[in-house]
mmCIF file of C-alpha atoms and ligand atoms in Angstrom:
data_model
loop_
_atom_site.group_PDB
_atom_site.id
_atom_site.type_symbol
_atom_site.label_atom_id
_atom_site.label_comp_id
_atom_site.label_asym_id
_atom_site.label_seq_id
_atom_site.Cartn_x
_atom_site.Cartn_y
_atom_site.Cartn_z
ATOM 1 C CA GLU A 1 120.432 -125.812 -40.710
ATOM 2 C CA GLY A 2 121.370 -129.276 -39.394
ATOM 3 C CA VAL A 3 121.571 -132.434 -41.489
ATOM 4 C CA THR A 4 120.345 -135.966 -40.792
ATOM 5 C CA ILE A 5 123.195 -138.280 -41.707
ATOM 6 C CA ASP A 6 122.624 -141.825 -42.935
ATOM 7 C CA LEU A 7 125.266 -143.730 -40.952
ATOM 8 C CA THR A 8 125.280 -146.619 -43.456
ATOM 9 C CA ARG A 9 126.362 -144.187 -46.202
ATOM 10 C CA VAL A 10 129.302 -143.100 -44.020
ATOM 11 C CA GLU A 11 130.424 -146.766 -43.763
ATOM 12 C CA ARG A 12 130.542 -147.008 -47.563
ATOM 13 C CA LEU A 13 132.823 -143.982 -48.086
ATOM 14 C CA PRO A 14 136.488 -144.481 -49.073
ATOM 15 C CA ASP A 15 138.710 -144.815 -45.957
ATOM 16 C CA SER A 16 140.526 -141.454 -45.959
ATOM 17 C CA LEU A 17 137.211 -139.549 -46.141
ATOM 18 C CA GLY A 18 135.207 -141.979 -44.027
ATOM 19 C CA ASP A 19 137.754 -142.033 -41.179
ATOM 20 C CA VAL A 20 137.676 -138.263 -40.613
ATOM 21 C CA ILE A 21 133.881 -138.165 -40.672
ATOM 22 C CA ASP A 22 133.635 -141.270 -38.507
ATOM 23 C CA ARG A 23 135.849 -139.798 -35.764
ATOM 24 C CA PHE A 24 133.878 -136.531 -35.813
ATOM 25 C CA LEU A 25 130.511 -138.308 -35.534
ATOM 26 C CA LYS A 26 131.715 -140.741 -32.858
ATOM 27 C CA LYS A 27 132.717 -137.835 -30.645
ATOM 28 C CA ILE A 28 129.158 -136.474 -30.839
ATOM 29 C CA GLN A 29 127.595 -139.924 -30.324
ATOM 30 C CA VAL A 30 129.663 -140.434 -27.163
ATOM 31 C CA GLN A 31 128.794 -136.976 -25.754
ATOM 32 C CA ARG A 32 125.118 -137.750 -26.267
ATOM 33 C CA GLN A 33 125.193 -141.479 -25.444
ATOM 34 C CA ASP A 34 123.191 -141.870 -28.674
ATOM 35 C CA PHE A 35 123.973 -145.224 -30.282
ATOM 36 C CA ASN A 36 120.884 -145.850 -32.423
ATOM 37 C CA GLY A 37 123.317 -146.536 -35.258
ATOM 38 C CA ARG A 38 121.081 -145.686 -38.203
ATOM 39 C CA VAL A 39 120.898 -141.872 -38.286
ATOM 40 C CA LEU A 40 122.546 -138.949 -36.548
ATOM 41 C CA THR A 41 121.315 -135.390 -36.933
ATOM 42 C CA ILE A 42 124.039 -132.796 -36.316
ATOM 43 C CA ARG A 43 124.063 -129.005 -36.063
ATOM 44 C CA GLY A 44 124.417 -126.619 -38.994
ATOM 45 C CA SER A 45 127.647 -125.383 -37.365
ATOM 46 C CA ASP A 46 128.976 -128.976 -37.380
ATOM 47 C CA VAL A 47 128.356 -129.311 -41.132
ATOM 48 C CA ALA A 48 130.342 -126.118 -41.716
ATOM 49 C CA MET A 49 133.152 -127.390 -39.447
ATOM 50 C CA LEU A 50 133.314 -130.791 -41.170
ATOM 51 C CA ALA A 51 133.296 -129.262 -44.673
ATOM 52 C CA MET A 52 136.245 -127.072 -43.644
ATOM 53 C CA LEU A 53 138.160 -130.115 -42.253
ATOM 54 C CA LEU A 54 137.593 -131.956 -45.552
ATOM 55 C CA ASP A 55 138.262 -128.947 -47.777
ATOM 56 C CA THR A 56 134.875 -129.262 -49.503
ATOM 57 C CA THR A 57 131.627 -127.257 -49.573
ATOM 58 C CA ASP A 58 128.666 -127.630 -47.184
ATOM 59 C CA ALA A 59 126.420 -128.571 -50.134
ATOM 60 C CA GLU A 60 128.789 -131.289 -51.446
ATOM 61 C CA LEU A 61 129.202 -132.795 -47.985
ATOM 62 C CA VAL A 62 125.458 -132.847 -47.294
ATOM 63 C CA ALA A 63 124.816 -134.479 -50.707
ATOM 64 C CA GLN A 64 127.203 -137.319 -49.780
ATOM 65 C CA LEU A 65 125.869 -137.969 -46.313
ATOM 66 C CA LYS A 66 122.236 -137.071 -45.829
ATOM 67 C CA ARG A 67 119.488 -139.604 -45.477
ATOM 68 C CA GLU B 1 126.408 -128.217 -19.356
ATOM 69 C CA GLY B 2 122.745 -128.615 -20.296
ATOM 70 C CA VAL B 3 119.872 -129.210 -17.868
ATOM 71 C CA THR B 4 116.912 -131.592 -18.051
ATOM 72 C CA ILE B 5 113.855 -129.575 -17.110
ATOM 73 C CA ASP B 6 110.826 -131.137 -15.437
ATOM 74 C CA LEU B 7 107.981 -129.496 -17.395
ATOM 75 C CA THR B 8 105.475 -130.149 -14.595
ATOM 76 C CA ARG B 9 107.599 -128.038 -12.224
ATOM 77 C CA VAL B 10 107.450 -125.168 -14.742
ATOM 78 C CA GLU B 11 103.627 -125.327 -14.678
ATOM 79 C CA ARG B 12 103.655 -124.876 -10.893
ATOM 80 C CA LEU B 13 105.774 -121.681 -10.902
ATOM 81 C CA PRO B 14 104.148 -118.288 -10.157
ATOM 82 C CA ASP B 15 102.837 -116.675 -13.385
ATOM 83 C CA SER B 16 105.373 -113.879 -13.890
ATOM 84 C CA LEU B 17 108.284 -116.339 -13.691
ATOM 85 C CA GLY B 18 106.514 -119.260 -15.339
ATOM 86 C CA ASP B 19 105.378 -117.205 -18.355
ATOM 87 C CA VAL B 20 108.890 -116.109 -19.341
ATOM 88 C CA ILE B 21 110.268 -119.628 -19.005
ATOM 89 C CA ASP B 22 107.258 -121.127 -20.773
ATOM 90 C CA ARG B 23 107.680 -118.873 -23.838
ATOM 91 C CA PHE B 24 111.405 -119.650 -23.993
ATOM 92 C CA LEU B 25 110.858 -123.413 -23.810
ATOM 93 C CA LYS B 26 107.948 -123.382 -26.284
ATOM 94 C CA LYS B 27 110.169 -121.745 -28.883
ATOM 95 C CA ILE B 28 112.663 -124.627 -28.553
ATOM 96 C CA GLN B 29 109.908 -127.268 -28.551
ATOM 97 C CA VAL B 30 108.485 -125.861 -31.775
ATOM 98 C CA GLN B 31 111.895 -125.693 -33.507
ATOM 99 C CA ARG B 32 112.450 -129.355 -32.613
ATOM 100 C CA GLN B 33 108.862 -130.599 -33.008
ATOM 101 C CA ASP B 34 109.430 -132.226 -29.607
ATOM 102 C CA PHE B 35 106.146 -132.399 -27.704
ATOM 103 C CA ASN B 36 106.774 -135.255 -25.267
ATOM 104 C CA GLY B 37 105.530 -132.879 -22.574
ATOM 105 C CA ARG B 38 107.347 -134.362 -19.568
ATOM 106 C CA VAL B 39 110.981 -133.280 -19.901
ATOM 107 C CA LEU B 40 113.013 -130.983 -22.084
ATOM 108 C CA THR B 41 116.805 -130.921 -22.024
ATOM 109 C CA ILE B 42 118.259 -127.595 -23.138
ATOM 110 C CA ARG B 43 121.794 -126.354 -23.825
ATOM 111 C CA GLY B 44 124.187 -124.908 -21.249
ATOM 112 C CA SER B 45 124.089 -121.664 -23.243
ATOM 113 C CA ASP B 46 120.276 -121.598 -22.920
ATOM 114 C CA VAL B 47 120.476 -121.860 -19.115
ATOM 115 C CA ALA B 48 122.839 -118.883 -19.066
ATOM 116 C CA MET B 49 120.517 -116.929 -21.380
ATOM 117 C CA LEU B 50 117.405 -117.693 -19.305
ATOM 118 C CA ALA B 51 119.138 -116.804 -16.012
ATOM 119 C CA MET B 52 120.103 -113.447 -17.508
ATOM 120 C CA LEU B 53 116.510 -112.808 -18.675
ATOM 121 C CA LEU B 54 115.227 -113.559 -15.167
ATOM 122 C CA ASP B 55 118.013 -111.698 -13.380
ATOM 123 C CA THR B 56 118.999 -114.772 -11.338
ATOM 124 C CA THR B 57 121.967 -117.157 -11.246
ATOM 125 C CA ASP B 58 122.427 -120.336 -13.333
ATOM 126 C CA ALA B 59 122.545 -122.408 -10.131
ATOM 127 C CA GLU B 60 119.308 -120.924 -8.706
ATOM 128 C CA LEU B 61 117.469 -121.429 -11.971
ATOM 129 C CA VAL B 62 118.632 -125.027 -12.348
ATOM 130 C CA ALA B 63 117.596 -125.783 -8.752
ATOM 131 C CA GLN B 64 114.051 -124.571 -9.518
ATOM 132 C CA LEU B 65 113.613 -126.429 -12.782
ATOM 133 C CA LYS B 66 115.621 -129.601 -13.070
ATOM 134 C CA ARG B 67 114.120 -133.044 -12.927
HETATM 135 N N1 LIG C 1 118.526 -141.187 -31.792
HETATM 136 C C1 LIG C 1 118.456 -140.295 -32.812
HETATM 137 N N2 LIG C 1 117.332 -140.267 -33.575
HETATM 138 C C2 LIG C 1 117.311 -139.359 -34.570
HETATM 139 C C3 LIG C 1 118.390 -138.487 -34.804
HETATM 140 N N3 LIG C 1 118.092 -137.700 -35.865
HETATM 141 C C4 LIG C 1 116.860 -138.045 -36.247
HETATM 142 N N4 LIG C 1 116.361 -139.067 -35.480
HETATM 143 C C5 LIG C 1 115.023 -139.716 -35.702
HETATM 144 O O1 LIG C 1 114.293 -138.834 -36.606
HETATM 145 C C6 LIG C 1 113.262 -138.105 -35.912
HETATM 146 C C7 LIG C 1 113.503 -136.611 -35.976
HETATM 147 O O2 LIG C 1 114.646 -136.269 -35.201
HETATM 148 P P1 LIG C 1 115.057 -134.759 -34.808
HETATM 149 O O3 LIG C 1 115.024 -133.904 -36.053
HETATM 150 O O4 LIG C 1 116.337 -134.846 -34.061
HETATM 151 O O5 LIG C 1 113.844 -134.236 -33.852
HETATM 152 C C8 LIG C 1 113.648 -134.828 -32.567
HETATM 153 C C9 LIG C 1 114.420 -134.074 -31.479
HETATM 154 O O6 LIG C 1 114.463 -132.692 -31.771
HETATM 155 C C10 LIG C 1 113.561 -134.252 -30.247
HETATM 156 N N5 LIG C 1 113.994 -135.414 -29.399
HETATM 157 C C11 LIG C 1 113.482 -136.674 -29.418
HETATM 158 N N6 LIG C 1 114.087 -137.452 -28.503
HETATM 159 C C12 LIG C 1 114.998 -136.655 -27.880
HETATM 160 C C13 LIG C 1 115.926 -136.902 -26.805
HETATM 161 O O7 LIG C 1 116.069 -137.990 -26.232
HETATM 162 N N7 LIG C 1 116.705 -135.852 -26.439
HETATM 163 C C14 LIG C 1 116.620 -134.643 -27.055
HETATM 164 N N8 LIG C 1 117.438 -133.691 -26.620
HETATM 165 N N9 LIG C 1 115.747 -134.381 -28.066
HETATM 166 C C15 LIG C 1 114.957 -135.376 -28.452
HETATM 167 O O8 LIG C 1 112.226 -134.517 -30.707
HETATM 168 C C16 LIG C 1 112.195 -134.630 -32.146
HETATM 169 C C17 LIG C 1 111.307 -135.792 -32.578
HETATM 170 O O9 LIG C 1 111.841 -137.026 -32.130
HETATM 171 P P2 LIG C 1 111.314 -138.462 -32.624
HETATM 172 O O10 LIG C 1 109.827 -138.418 -32.731
HETATM 173 O O11 LIG C 1 111.900 -139.478 -31.686
HETATM 174 O O12 LIG C 1 111.870 -138.718 -34.105
HETATM 175 C C18 LIG C 1 113.249 -138.580 -34.466
HETATM 176 C C19 LIG C 1 114.087 -139.838 -34.476
HETATM 177 O O13 LIG C 1 113.259 -140.975 -34.716
HETATM 178 C C20 LIG C 1 119.565 -138.581 -33.994
HETATM 179 O O14 LIG C 1 120.579 -137.833 -34.143
HETATM 180 N N10 LIG C 1 119.537 -139.506 -33.016
HETATM 181 N N1 LIG C 2 120.707 -134.912 -28.935
HETATM 182 C C1 LIG C 2 121.184 -133.777 -29.441
HETATM 183 N N2 LIG C 2 120.858 -133.425 -30.720
HETATM 184 C C2 LIG C 2 121.365 -132.267 -31.184
HETATM 185 C C3 LIG C 2 122.185 -131.423 -30.397
HETATM 186 N N3 LIG C 2 122.490 -130.326 -31.138
HETATM 187 C C4 LIG C 2 121.918 -130.493 -32.335
HETATM 188 N N4 LIG C 2 121.234 -131.659 -32.397
HETATM 189 C C5 LIG C 2 120.539 -132.212 -33.587
HETATM 190 O O1 LIG C 2 120.950 -131.451 -34.767
HETATM 191 C C6 LIG C 2 119.795 -130.793 -35.356
HETATM 192 C C7 LIG C 2 120.157 -129.433 -35.929
HETATM 193 O O2 LIG C 2 120.623 -128.580 -34.914
HETATM 194 P P1 LIG C 2 120.783 -127.010 -35.180
HETATM 195 O O3 LIG C 2 121.432 -126.818 -36.541
HETATM 196 O O4 LIG C 2 121.525 -126.422 -34.020
HETATM 197 O O5 LIG C 2 119.288 -126.449 -35.278
HETATM 198 C C8 LIG C 2 118.447 -126.486 -34.124
HETATM 199 C C9 LIG C 2 118.565 -125.240 -33.257
HETATM 200 O O6 LIG C 2 118.729 -124.088 -34.075
HETATM 201 C C10 LIG C 2 117.201 -125.158 -32.557
HETATM 202 N N5 LIG C 2 117.231 -125.863 -31.247
HETATM 203 C C11 LIG C 2 116.721 -127.093 -30.956
HETATM 204 N N6 LIG C 2 116.915 -127.435 -29.668
HETATM 205 C C12 LIG C 2 117.561 -126.371 -29.107
HETATM 206 C C13 LIG C 2 118.018 -126.117 -27.768
HETATM 207 O O7 LIG C 2 117.895 -126.902 -26.798
HETATM 208 N N7 LIG C 2 118.611 -124.901 -27.572
HETATM 209 C C14 LIG C 2 118.777 -123.997 -28.598
HETATM 210 N N8 LIG C 2 119.390 -122.834 -28.301
HETATM 211 N N9 LIG C 2 118.375 -124.214 -29.858
HETATM 212 C C15 LIG C 2 117.762 -125.398 -30.099
HETATM 213 O O8 LIG C 2 116.275 -125.812 -33.435
HETATM 214 C C16 LIG C 2 116.983 -126.400 -34.567
HETATM 215 C C17 LIG C 2 116.378 -127.753 -34.899
HETATM 216 O O9 LIG C 2 116.468 -128.625 -33.774
HETATM 217 P P2 LIG C 2 116.223 -130.204 -33.939
HETATM 218 O O10 LIG C 2 114.989 -130.438 -34.766
HETATM 219 O O11 LIG C 2 116.254 -130.805 -32.570
HETATM 220 O O12 LIG C 2 117.459 -130.717 -34.816
HETATM 221 C C18 LIG C 2 118.757 -130.761 -34.236
HETATM 222 C C19 LIG C 2 119.030 -132.069 -33.506
HETATM 223 O O13 LIG C 2 118.438 -133.159 -34.196
HETATM 224 C C20 LIG C 2 122.518 -131.832 -29.061
HETATM 225 O O14 LIG C 2 123.237 -131.178 -28.278
HETATM 226 N N10 LIG C 2 121.994 -133.021 -28.655
HETATM 227 N N1 LIG C 3 118.872 -135.165 -32.140
HETATM 228 C C1 LIG C 3 118.279 -136.204 -31.544
HETATM 229 N N2 LIG C 3 118.909 -136.814 -30.512
HETATM 230 C C2 LIG C 3 118.288 -137.849 -29.928
HETATM 231 C C3 LIG C 3 117.032 -138.305 -30.354
HETATM 232 N N3 LIG C 3 116.636 -139.359 -29.579
HETATM 233 C C4 LIG C 3 117.644 -139.551 -28.720
HETATM 234 N N4 LIG C 3 118.652 -138.652 -28.909
HETATM 235 C C5 LIG C 3 119.946 -138.575 -28.173
HETATM 236 O O1 LIG C 3 120.198 -139.862 -27.573
HETATM 237 C C6 LIG C 3 120.225 -139.751 -26.139
HETATM 238 C C7 LIG C 3 119.480 -140.925 -25.501
HETATM 239 O O2 LIG C 3 118.095 -140.895 -25.839
HETATM 240 P P1 LIG C 3 116.970 -141.798 -25.154
HETATM 241 O O3 LIG C 3 117.528 -143.171 -24.933
HETATM 242 O O4 LIG C 3 115.753 -141.704 -26.031
HETATM 243 O O5 LIG C 3 116.654 -141.199 -23.683
HETATM 244 C C8 LIG C 3 116.370 -139.825 -23.459
HETATM 245 C C9 LIG C 3 114.886 -139.457 -23.381
HETATM 246 O O6 LIG C 3 114.122 -140.577 -22.959
HETATM 247 C C10 LIG C 3 114.783 -138.416 -22.261
HETATM 248 N N5 LIG C 3 114.910 -136.966 -22.650
HETATM 249 C C11 LIG C 3 115.754 -136.075 -22.047
HETATM 250 N N6 LIG C 3 115.643 -134.842 -22.564
HETATM 251 C C12 LIG C 3 114.715 -134.931 -23.531
HETATM 252 C C13 LIG C 3 114.175 -133.953 -24.420
HETATM 253 O O7 LIG C 3 114.529 -132.747 -24.442
HETATM 254 N N7 LIG C 3 113.232 -134.391 -25.288
HETATM 255 C C14 LIG C 3 112.838 -135.704 -25.311
HETATM 256 N N8 LIG C 3 111.903 -136.032 -26.221
HETATM 257 N N9 LIG C 3 113.320 -136.655 -24.482
HETATM 258 C C15 LIG C 3 114.245 -136.263 -23.595
HETATM 259 O O8 LIG C 3 115.919 -138.693 -21.403
HETATM 260 C C16 LIG C 3 116.917 -139.503 -22.088
HETATM 261 C C17 LIG C 3 118.223 -138.752 -22.207
HETATM 262 O O9 LIG C 3 118.089 -137.670 -23.118
HETATM 263 P P2 LIG C 3 119.338 -136.843 -23.688
HETATM 264 O O10 LIG C 3 120.246 -136.453 -22.563
HETATM 265 O O11 LIG C 3 118.767 -135.748 -24.525
HETATM 266 O O12 LIG C 3 120.162 -137.896 -24.613
HETATM 267 C C18 LIG C 3 119.575 -138.425 -25.821
HETATM 268 C C19 LIG C 3 119.916 -137.577 -27.035
HETATM 269 O O13 LIG C 3 121.233 -137.047 -26.910
HETATM 270 C C20 LIG C 3 116.388 -137.621 -31.477
HETATM 271 O O14 LIG C 3 115.268 -137.925 -31.942
HETATM 272 N N10 LIG C 3 117.077 -136.592 -32.026
HETATM 273 N N1 LIG C 4 128.541 -129.603 -31.871
HETATM 274 C C1 LIG C 4 127.687 -130.521 -31.392
HETATM 275 N N2 LIG C 4 127.726 -130.837 -30.074
HETATM 276 C C2 LIG C 4 126.848 -131.769 -29.656
HETATM 277 C C3 LIG C 4 125.908 -132.387 -30.506
HETATM 278 N N3 LIG C 4 125.187 -133.275 -29.777
HETATM 279 C C4 LIG C 4 125.674 -133.210 -28.532
HETATM 280 N N4 LIG C 4 126.672 -132.286 -28.425
HETATM 281 C C5 LIG C 4 127.453 -131.927 -27.200
HETATM 282 O O1 LIG C 4 127.236 -132.919 -26.177
HETATM 283 C C6 LIG C 4 126.530 -132.312 -25.048
HETATM 284 C C7 LIG C 4 125.507 -133.278 -24.515
HETATM 285 O O2 LIG C 4 124.550 -133.609 -25.524
HETATM 286 P P1 LIG C 4 123.152 -134.345 -25.169
HETATM 287 O O3 LIG C 4 123.426 -135.496 -24.235
HETATM 288 O O4 LIG C 4 122.480 -134.650 -26.470
HETATM 289 O O5 LIG C 4 122.325 -133.256 -24.347
HETATM 290 C C8 LIG C 4 121.802 -132.109 -25.023
HETATM 291 C C9 LIG C 4 120.420 -132.376 -25.625
HETATM 292 O O6 LIG C 4 119.668 -133.207 -24.747
HETATM 293 C C10 LIG C 4 119.790 -130.999 -25.633
HETATM 294 N N5 LIG C 4 119.975 -130.300 -26.923
HETATM 295 C C11 LIG C 4 120.827 -129.279 -27.180
HETATM 296 N N6 LIG C 4 120.696 -128.826 -28.440
HETATM 297 C C12 LIG C 4 119.708 -129.563 -29.006
HETATM 298 C C13 LIG C 4 119.105 -129.537 -30.324
HETATM 299 O O7 LIG C 4 119.425 -128.740 -31.218
HETATM 300 N N7 LIG C 4 118.137 -130.470 -30.534
HETATM 301 C C14 LIG C 4 117.776 -131.392 -29.587
HETATM 302 N N8 LIG C 4 116.826 -132.263 -29.934
HETATM 303 N N9 LIG C 4 118.318 -131.433 -28.356
HETATM 304 C C15 LIG C 4 119.267 -130.523 -28.068
HETATM 305 O O8 LIG C 4 120.466 -130.224 -24.598
HETATM 306 C C16 LIG C 4 121.517 -131.020 -23.993
HETATM 307 C C17 LIG C 4 122.730 -130.170 -23.623
HETATM 308 O O9 LIG C 4 123.276 -129.562 -24.741
HETATM 309 P P2 LIG C 4 124.719 -128.859 -24.658
HETATM 310 O O10 LIG C 4 124.789 -128.052 -23.383
HETATM 311 O O11 LIG C 4 124.931 -128.107 -25.940
HETATM 312 O O12 LIG C 4 125.768 -130.076 -24.516
HETATM 313 C C18 LIG C 4 125.928 -131.019 -25.600
HETATM 314 C C19 LIG C 4 126.974 -130.597 -26.602
HETATM 315 O O13 LIG C 4 128.074 -129.983 -25.944
HETATM 316 C C20 LIG C 4 125.895 -132.031 -31.900
HETATM 317 O O14 LIG C 4 125.111 -132.506 -32.751
HETATM 318 N N10 LIG C 4 126.816 -131.100 -32.276
#
């Protein structure tokens, strides 16, 4: 199940966390050429991947980022 | 590598072929709630799946459907 991320919430995260997420999202934005800048909906498999990179749970990550 | 399908070309295919493709695309349209009705871009993995269902090649299928 994908999640719709509020990109302004990502900007307000502490640097170490925000940087990893930012790089991950930018890669997707570039592949899509999607620069709306307010929201980005990513795949359920991406949420799992990101949670693993950040050593957290899917649920915790979604709570911090979703619109 | 995904393909952008021209939905009007799908309508003009012979029934046996068009029906299989139509059902496949409708399933994706419903999951997305994307009813723009003119184009639908699907995943590279979907093209491979559809070609297998129709016993044709990726290249042949893309040639028949892309915008
Ligand atoms: N640019 C962008 N906007 C986002 C994103 N996530 C959510 N939105 C916004 O929230 C609505 C729902 O997006 P969705 O779940 O991706 O659901 C979308 C999506 O599945 C599909 N869709 C719309 N436009 C495109 C497109 O250009 N390409 C593709 N592949 N799908 C699209 O149709 C559904 C409805 O679209 P809308 O009525 O436009 O309404 C969209 C859009 O206004 C995102 O990652 N990027
Ligand atoms: N522009 C763009 N956006 C992407 C892409 N991949 C994922 N998304 C965004 O991330 C959401 C969740 O994707 P999902 O977990 O794979 O969950 C997806 C997936 O399971 C299925 N689905 C939608 N479109 C396709 C498709 O073209 N092919 C396949 N095989 N499944 C699809 O429906 C679910 C909901 O789809 P959406 O409402 O569209 O919601 C999608 C869409 O907003 C992509 O390559 N490009
Ligand atoms: N998840 C999600 N992603 C979104 C949404 N709106 C835009 N995007 C992403 O942003 C790219 C540019 O969208 P666009 O300027 O509306 O311009 C789009 C749109 O006008 C049209 N288009 C192509 N395929 C589709 C499709 O499957 N559905 C829809 N509704 N439009 C499509 O062609 C252009 C290029 O489409 P793409 O290659 O798909 O590339 C899209 C897609 O990756 C959204 O609501 N949800
Ligand atoms: N992990 C991940 N990768 C992403 C995401 N968004 C884009 N990509 C990668 O970037 C390629 C191009 O994305 P696109 O321009 O949106 O072009 C996409 C988009 O227009 C459409 N599409 C695929 N899946 C979905 C989906 O779940 N929802 C919507 N709305 N469109 C989708 O099919 C086109 C081709 O898809 P692919 O062959 O898979 O090729 C995708 C995929 O490899 C994402 O959220 N997560």
